[in-house]
PDB file of C-alpha atoms and ligand atoms in Angstrom:
ATOM      1  CA  UNK Y   9     178.483 172.739  41.082  1.00 40.00           C
ATOM      2  CA  UNK Y  10     175.277 172.703  39.018  1.00 42.00           C
ATOM      3  CA  UNK Y  11     172.509 170.154  39.459  1.00 39.00           C
ATOM      4  CA  UNK Y  12     173.095 169.455  35.840  1.00 42.00           C
ATOM      5  CA  UNK Y  13     176.650 168.398  36.443  1.00 41.00           C
ATOM      6  CA  UNK Y  14     175.700 166.249  39.372  1.00 42.00           C
ATOM      7  CA  UNK Y  15     172.910 164.589  37.485  1.00 40.00           C
ATOM      8  CA  UNK Y  16     175.263 163.554  34.677  1.00 41.00           C
ATOM      9  CA  UNK Y  17     177.854 162.281  37.258  1.00 40.00           C
ATOM     10  CA  UNK Y  18     180.414 164.946  36.522  1.00 38.00           C
ATOM     11  CA  UNK Y  19     181.617 167.184  39.367  1.00 39.00           C
ATOM     12  CA  UNK Y  20     183.000 170.508  38.778  1.00 34.00           C
ATOM     13  CA  UNK Y  21     186.371 169.375  40.380  1.00 36.00           C
ATOM     14  CA  UNK Y  22     186.681 166.467  37.983  1.00 39.00           C
ATOM     15  CA  UNK Y  23     185.866 168.789  35.104  1.00 31.00           C
ATOM     16  CA  UNK Y  24     188.454 171.289  36.177  1.00 30.00           C
ATOM     17  CA  UNK Y  25     191.042 168.485  36.553  1.00 36.00           C
ATOM     18  CA  UNK Y  26     190.340 167.312  33.055  1.00 33.00           C
ATOM     19  CA  UNK Y  27     190.801 170.912  31.694  1.00 30.00           C
ATOM     20  CA  UNK Y  28     194.098 171.115  33.716  1.00 31.00           C
ATOM     21  CA  UNK Y  29     195.572 168.161  32.007  1.00 31.00           C
ATOM     22  CA  UNK Y  30     195.576 170.057  28.816  1.00 30.00           C
ATOM     23  CA  UNK Y  31     194.011 167.134  27.117  1.00 29.00           C
ATOM     24  CA  UNK Y  32     191.070 168.984  25.830  1.00 31.00           C
ATOM     25  CA  UNK Y  33     192.864 172.474  25.931  1.00 30.00           C
ATOM     26  CA  UNK Y  34     189.898 175.097  25.892  1.00 33.00           C
ATOM     27  CA  UNK Y  35     186.757 173.989  27.438  1.00 36.00           C
ATOM     28  CA  UNK Y  36     184.939 173.339  24.179  1.00 40.00           C
ATOM     29  CA  UNK Y  37     185.895 171.281  21.216  1.00 39.00           C
ATOM     30  CA  UNK Y  38     183.956 171.764  18.050  1.00 42.00           C
ATOM     31  CA  UNK Y  39     183.599 168.467  16.276  1.00 41.00           C
ATOM     32  CA  UNK Y  40     181.893 169.388  13.110  1.00 36.00           C
ATOM     33  CA  UNK Y  41     178.919 171.060  11.600  1.00 41.00           C
ATOM     34  CA  UNK Y  42     176.477 168.695   9.813  1.00 39.00           C
ATOM     35  CA  UNK Y  43     178.177 165.558  11.175  1.00 38.00           C
ATOM     36  CA  UNK Y  44     176.977 162.222  10.058  1.00 41.00           C
ATOM     37  CA  UNK Y  45     176.039 159.236  12.005  1.00 45.00           C
ATOM     38  CA  UNK Y  46     179.579 157.999  12.429  1.00 46.00           C
ATOM     39  CA  UNK Y  47     180.502 161.232  14.338  1.00 45.00           C
ATOM     40  CA  UNK Y  48     177.527 160.904  16.633  1.00 47.00           C
ATOM     41  CA  UNK Y  49     178.734 157.507  17.776  1.00 50.00           C
ATOM     42  CA  UNK Y  50     182.081 158.883  19.029  1.00 56.00           C
ATOM     43  CA  UNK Y  51     182.501 159.010  22.744  1.00 59.00           C
ATOM     44  CA  UNK Y  52     183.211 162.589  24.087  1.00 53.00           C
ATOM     45  CA  UNK Y  53     186.607 163.171  25.872  1.00 63.00           C
ATOM     46  CA  UNK Y  54     186.420 163.218  29.860  1.00 64.00           C
ATOM     47  CA  UNK Y  55     184.931 166.629  30.967  1.00 67.00           C
ATOM     48  CA  UNK Y  56     182.871 167.155  27.862  1.00 91.00           C
ATOM     49  CA  UNK Y  57     179.462 166.151  26.679  1.00 95.00           C
ATOM     50  CA  UNK Y  58     178.332 165.472  23.190  1.00 96.00           C
ATOM     51  CA  UNK Y  59     175.602 168.106  21.933  1.00 97.00           C
ATOM     52  CA  UNK Y  60     173.540 167.789  18.944  1.00 97.00           C
ATOM     53  CA  UNK Y  61     171.200 170.509  17.950  1.00 96.00           C
ATOM     54  CA  UNK Y  62     169.964 172.336  14.741  1.00 98.00           C
ATOM     55  CA  UNK Y  63     170.777 176.062  14.324  1.00 98.00           C
ATOM     56  CA  UNK Y  64     169.192 177.853  11.569  1.00 98.00           C
ATOM     57  CA  UNK Y  65     168.205 174.681   9.877  1.00 97.00           C
ATOM     58  CA  UNK Y  66     171.864 173.176   9.955  1.00 97.00           C
ATOM     59  CA  UNK Y  67     172.658 170.158  12.075  1.00 98.00           C
ATOM     60  CA  UNK Y  68     175.409 170.927  14.655  1.00 97.00           C
ATOM     61  CA  UNK Y  69     177.389 168.344  16.536  1.00 96.00           C
ATOM     62  CA  UNK Y  70     179.714 169.602  19.249  1.00 95.00           C
ATOM     63  CA  UNK Y  71     181.476 168.479  22.408  1.00 95.00           C
ATOM     64  CA  UNK Y  72     181.169 170.873  25.182  1.00 96.00           C
ATOM     65  CA  UNK Y  73     181.862 171.707  28.793  1.00 96.00           C
ATOM     66  CA  UNK Y  74     178.318 170.896  30.362  1.00 96.00           C
ATOM     67  CA  UNK Y  75     178.333 174.408  31.880  1.00 95.00           C
ATOM     68  CA  UNK Y  76     178.471 176.056  28.604  1.00 97.00           C
ATOM     69  CA  UNK Y  77     175.555 178.374  27.850  1.00 98.00           C
ATOM     70  CA  UNK Y  78     173.693 178.475  24.606  1.00 98.00           C
ATOM     71  CA  UNK Y  79     174.846 181.997  23.808  1.00 98.00           C
ATOM     72  CA  UNK Y  80     178.570 180.797  24.318  1.00 97.00           C
ATOM     73  CA  UNK Y  81     177.944 178.065  21.659  1.00 98.00           C
ATOM     74  CA  UNK Y  82     176.265 180.517  19.242  1.00 98.00           C
ATOM     75  CA  UNK Y  83     178.707 183.272  19.533  1.00 98.00           C
ATOM     76  CA  UNK Y  84     182.022 181.776  20.408  1.00 96.00           C
ATOM     77  CA  UNK Y  85     181.868 178.367  18.545  1.00 95.00           C
ATOM     78  CA  UNK Y  86     179.437 178.809  15.713  1.00 97.00           C
ATOM     79  CA  UNK Y  87     180.394 182.560  15.164  1.00 97.00           C
ATOM     80  CA  UNK Y  88     176.753 183.596  15.078  1.00 98.00           C
ATOM     81  CA  UNK Y  89     177.590 187.072  16.546  1.00 98.00           C
ATOM     82  CA  UNK Y  90     174.258 188.627  15.814  1.00 98.00           C
ATOM     83  CA  UNK Y  91     173.013 187.345  19.256  1.00 98.00           C
ATOM     84  CA  UNK Y  92     174.301 189.832  21.699  1.00 98.00           C
ATOM     85  CA  UNK Y  93     175.371 189.391  25.307  1.00 98.00           C
ATOM     86  CA  UNK Y  94     174.620 192.255  27.494  1.00 97.00           C
ATOM     87  CA  UNK Y  95     173.428 191.503  31.187  1.00 97.00           C
ATOM     88  CA  UNK Y  96     174.375 187.759  31.096  1.00 97.00           C
ATOM     89  CA  UNK Y  97     171.918 187.024  33.749  1.00 96.00           C
ATOM     90  CA  UNK Y  98     168.524 186.743  32.034  1.00 97.00           C
ATOM     91  CA  UNK Y  99     167.338 190.277  32.684  1.00 97.00           C
ATOM     92  CA  UNK Y 100     167.612 192.357  29.386  1.00 98.00           C
ATOM     93  CA  UNK Y 101     166.498 190.089  26.515  1.00 98.00           C
ATOM     94  CA  UNK Y 102     169.375 191.080  24.294  1.00 98.00           C
ATOM     95  CA  UNK Y 103     170.429 187.601  23.772  1.00 98.00           C
ATOM     96  CA  UNK Y 104     166.906 186.320  22.874  1.00 98.00           C
ATOM     97  CA  UNK Y 105     166.741 183.367  20.308  1.00 98.00           C
ATOM     98  CA  UNK Y 106     163.971 181.052  19.397  1.00 98.00           C
ATOM     99  CA  UNK Y 107     164.032 177.446  20.683  1.00 98.00           C
ATOM    100  CA  UNK Y 108     161.600 175.433  18.709  1.00 98.00           C
ATOM    101  CA  UNK Y 109     159.727 178.608  17.984  1.00 97.00           C
ATOM    102  CA  UNK Y 110     159.602 179.919  21.569  1.00 97.00           C
ATOM    103  CA  UNK Y 111     161.766 182.952  22.793  1.00 98.00           C
ATOM    104  CA  UNK Y 112     164.382 182.120  25.360  1.00 98.00           C
ATOM    105  CA  UNK Y 113     167.266 184.076  26.845  1.00 98.00           C
ATOM    106  CA  UNK Y 114     170.237 182.251  25.438  1.00 98.00           C
ATOM    107  CA  UNK Y 115     172.520 183.541  28.176  1.00 98.00           C
ATOM    108  CA  UNK Y 116     170.463 181.988  30.843  1.00 97.00           C
ATOM    109  CA  UNK Y 117     170.186 178.481  29.374  1.00 98.00           C
ATOM    110  CA  UNK Y 118     172.598 175.634  29.160  1.00 98.00           C
ATOM    111  CA  UNK Y 119     173.372 174.613  25.739  1.00 98.00           C
ATOM    112  CA  UNK Y 120     172.774 170.985  26.830  1.00 98.00           C
ATOM    113  CA  UNK Y 121     169.117 171.960  27.590  1.00 98.00           C
ATOM    114  CA  UNK Y 122     168.681 172.928  23.870  1.00 98.00           C
ATOM    115  CA  UNK Y 123     169.884 169.435  22.770  1.00 97.00           C
ATOM    116  CA  UNK Y 124     167.788 167.934  19.926  1.00 97.00           C
ATOM    117  CA  UNK Y 125     166.042 171.288  19.427  1.00 98.00           C
ATOM    118  CA  UNK Y 126     165.819 173.779  16.712  1.00 98.00           C
ATOM    119  CA  UNK Y 127     167.553 177.087  17.474  1.00 98.00           C
ATOM    120  CA  UNK Y 128     166.851 180.216  15.436  1.00 98.00           C
ATOM    121  CA  UNK Y 129     169.099 183.199  15.634  1.00 98.00           C
ATOM    122  CA  UNK Y 130     168.781 186.689  13.896  1.00 98.00           C
ATOM    123  CA  UNK Y 131     170.936 185.212  11.155  1.00 98.00           C
ATOM    124  CA  UNK Y 132     168.307 182.446  10.500  1.00 98.00           C
ATOM    125  CA  UNK Y 133     165.571 185.055   9.681  1.00 98.00           C
ATOM    126  CA  UNK Y 134     167.218 186.013   6.502  1.00 96.00           C
ATOM    127  CA  UNK Y 135     166.344 184.368   3.125  1.00 96.00           C
ATOM    128  CA  UNK Y 136     169.630 184.711   1.263  1.00 94.00           C
ATOM    129  CA  UNK Y 137     170.329 188.546   1.316  1.00 93.00           C
ATOM    130  CA  UNK Y 138     166.591 189.409   1.828  1.00 96.00           C
ATOM    131  CA  UNK Y 139     165.554 190.664   5.253  1.00 97.00           C
ATOM    132  CA  UNK Y 140     162.591 189.113   7.111  1.00 97.00           C
ATOM    133  CA  UNK Y 141     159.533 191.354   7.157  1.00 97.00           C
ATOM    134  CA  UNK Y 142     160.002 192.063  10.869  1.00 98.00           C
ATOM    135  CA  UNK Y 143     163.696 193.098  10.185  1.00 98.00           C
ATOM    136  CA  UNK Y 144     162.366 195.156   7.204  1.00 97.00           C
ATOM    137  CA  UNK Y 145     159.716 196.909   9.662  1.00 98.00           C
ATOM    138  CA  UNK Y 146     162.339 197.715  12.098  1.00 98.00           C
ATOM    139  CA  UNK Y 147     164.418 199.368   9.558  1.00 97.00           C
ATOM    140  CA  UNK Y 148     161.678 201.170   7.944  1.00 97.00           C
ATOM    141  CA  UNK Y 149     160.228 202.401  11.319  1.00 98.00           C
ATOM    142  CA  UNK Y 150     163.466 203.193  12.993  1.00 97.00           C
ATOM    143  CA  UNK Y 151     162.780 200.552  15.770  1.00 97.00           C
ATOM    144  CA  UNK Y 152     166.113 201.018  17.425  1.00 95.00           C
ATOM    145  CA  UNK Y 153     168.463 203.592  18.929  1.00 93.00           C
ATOM    146  CA  UNK Y 154     172.006 202.260  19.242  1.00 96.00           C
ATOM    147  CA  UNK Y 155     170.796 198.915  17.731  1.00 96.00           C
ATOM    148  CA  UNK Y 156     172.543 196.580  20.255  1.00 96.00           C
ATOM    149  CA  UNK Y 157     169.419 195.255  21.570  1.00 98.00           C
ATOM    150  CA  UNK Y 158     167.689 195.159  18.130  1.00 98.00           C
ATOM    151  CA  UNK Y 159     168.559 191.499  17.235  1.00 98.00           C
ATOM    152  CA  UNK Y 160     166.933 190.351  20.567  1.00 98.00           C
ATOM    153  CA  UNK Y 161     164.035 192.671  19.998  1.00 98.00           C
ATOM    154  CA  UNK Y 162     163.383 191.325  16.651  1.00 98.00           C
ATOM    155  CA  UNK Y 163     163.631 187.659  17.749  1.00 98.00           C
ATOM    156  CA  UNK Y 164     161.140 188.349  20.689  1.00 98.00           C
ATOM    157  CA  UNK Y 165     158.786 190.049  18.034  1.00 98.00           C
ATOM    158  CA  UNK Y 166     159.053 186.889  15.815  1.00 98.00           C
ATOM    159  CA  UNK Y 167     158.126 184.614  18.633  1.00 98.00           C
ATOM    160  CA  UNK Y 168     155.461 187.021  19.827  1.00 98.00           C
ATOM    161  CA  UNK Y 169     153.882 187.156  16.276  1.00 98.00           C
ATOM    162  CA  UNK Y 170     153.988 183.480  15.766  1.00 97.00           C
ATOM    163  CA  UNK Y 171     151.749 183.204  18.839  1.00 96.00           C
ATOM    164  CA  UNK Y 172     149.690 186.197  18.066  1.00 97.00           C
ATOM    165  CA  UNK Y 173     149.724 187.220  14.445  1.00 95.00           C
ATOM    166  CA  UNK Y 174     147.175 190.185  14.797  1.00 95.00           C
ATOM    167  CA  UNK Y 175     148.142 191.861  18.088  1.00 97.00           C
ATOM    168  CA  UNK Y 176     146.706 195.100  19.484  1.00 96.00           C
ATOM    169  CA  UNK Y 177     149.260 197.811  20.512  1.00 95.00           C
ATOM    170  CA  UNK Y 178     148.574 196.832  24.076  1.00 97.00           C
ATOM    171  CA  UNK Y 179     149.281 193.087  23.473  1.00 97.00           C
ATOM    172  CA  UNK Y 180     152.359 194.059  21.517  1.00 97.00           C
ATOM    173  CA  UNK Y 181     153.650 196.157  24.464  1.00 97.00           C
ATOM    174  CA  UNK Y 182     152.987 193.272  26.831  1.00 97.00           C
ATOM    175  CA  UNK Y 183     154.394 190.716  24.380  1.00 97.00           C
ATOM    176  CA  UNK Y 184     157.648 192.630  23.972  1.00 97.00           C
ATOM    177  CA  UNK Y 185     158.043 193.500  27.753  1.00 97.00           C
ATOM    178  CA  UNK Y 186     160.790 191.080  28.208  1.00 97.00           C
ATOM    179  CA  UNK Y 187     163.289 193.006  26.176  1.00 98.00           C
ATOM    180  CA  UNK Y 188     164.926 196.187  27.419  1.00 97.00           C
ATOM    181  CA  UNK Y 189     166.236 199.022  25.219  1.00 97.00           C
ATOM    182  CA  UNK Y 190     168.443 201.271  27.189  1.00 93.00           C
ATOM    183  CA  UNK Y 191     167.946 203.973  24.578  1.00 93.00           C
ATOM    184  CA  UNK Y 192     164.188 204.111  25.241  1.00 93.00           C
ATOM    185  CA  UNK Y 193     163.102 203.368  21.619  1.00 96.00           C
ATOM    186  CA  UNK Y 194     159.965 201.578  22.778  1.00 96.00           C
ATOM    187  CA  UNK Y 195     157.478 203.635  20.778  1.00 97.00           C
ATOM    188  CA  UNK Y 196     159.354 202.886  17.481  1.00 97.00           C
ATOM    189  CA  UNK Y 197     159.888 199.331  18.549  1.00 98.00           C
ATOM    190  CA  UNK Y 198     156.271 198.700  19.062  1.00 98.00           C
ATOM    191  CA  UNK Y 199     155.334 200.654  15.895  1.00 97.00           C
ATOM    192  CA  UNK Y 200     157.817 198.334  14.052  1.00 98.00           C
ATOM    193  CA  UNK Y 201     156.023 195.330  15.347  1.00 98.00           C
ATOM    194  CA  UNK Y 202     152.588 196.364  14.374  1.00 97.00           C
ATOM    195  CA  UNK Y 203     154.003 197.427  11.078  1.00 97.00           C
ATOM    196  CA  UNK Y 204     155.424 193.953  10.491  1.00 96.00           C
ATOM    197  CA  UNK Y 205     151.936 192.493  10.805  1.00 92.00           C
ATOM    198  CA  UNK Y 206     150.507 195.006   8.396  1.00 84.00           C
TER     199      UNK Y 206
HETATM  200  S1  FES I 238     172.199 189.066  27.887  1.00 86.47           S
HETATM  201 FE1  FES I 238     170.730 187.453  28.147  1.00 86.47          FE
HETATM  202  S2  FES I 238     168.987 188.542  29.078  1.00 86.47           S
HETATM  203 FE2  FES I 238     170.520 190.123  28.979  1.00 86.47          FE
END
């Protein structure tokens, strides 16, 4: 049982019992995207918690299992599958998204901890069909090998460049150190980050 569950007065046992009744079926019920004030006043069923957040500029209103992680909400319920799940334990950075402009590992964060905040995923960097300059730089400079870690790398680069718009190569290496590429494309990844600045 997590501290969060205890602090909200919801024990894991009660939650599991709630699921077992079949009242809520699967652990998460999606209410609606862009819900209005009336929806926000509804009480969530037992075993669920209401969650409001913004994802890529859109308001999202859900009812979720309190132990649902942010990446589960993004991929499984909002179908934003650009964010990749690899280690699922906060080690590789593949699941990196921005939370109010700061890079976070979405596999390692409860969705409820993102409540009321602005989440940006790789999909949110696009302007219509147009790639973001960082995405463009990764394409132009081959900043990838298999590409699976690339969305996380790009989101980490976005957060890093927001903080440090004119980094040196050494600073870029340090700033990107939270993201692993198993293909070893680091030289090209750093080249892409520096190119995005230029
Ligand atoms: S999948 Fe989240 S850090 Fe590896």
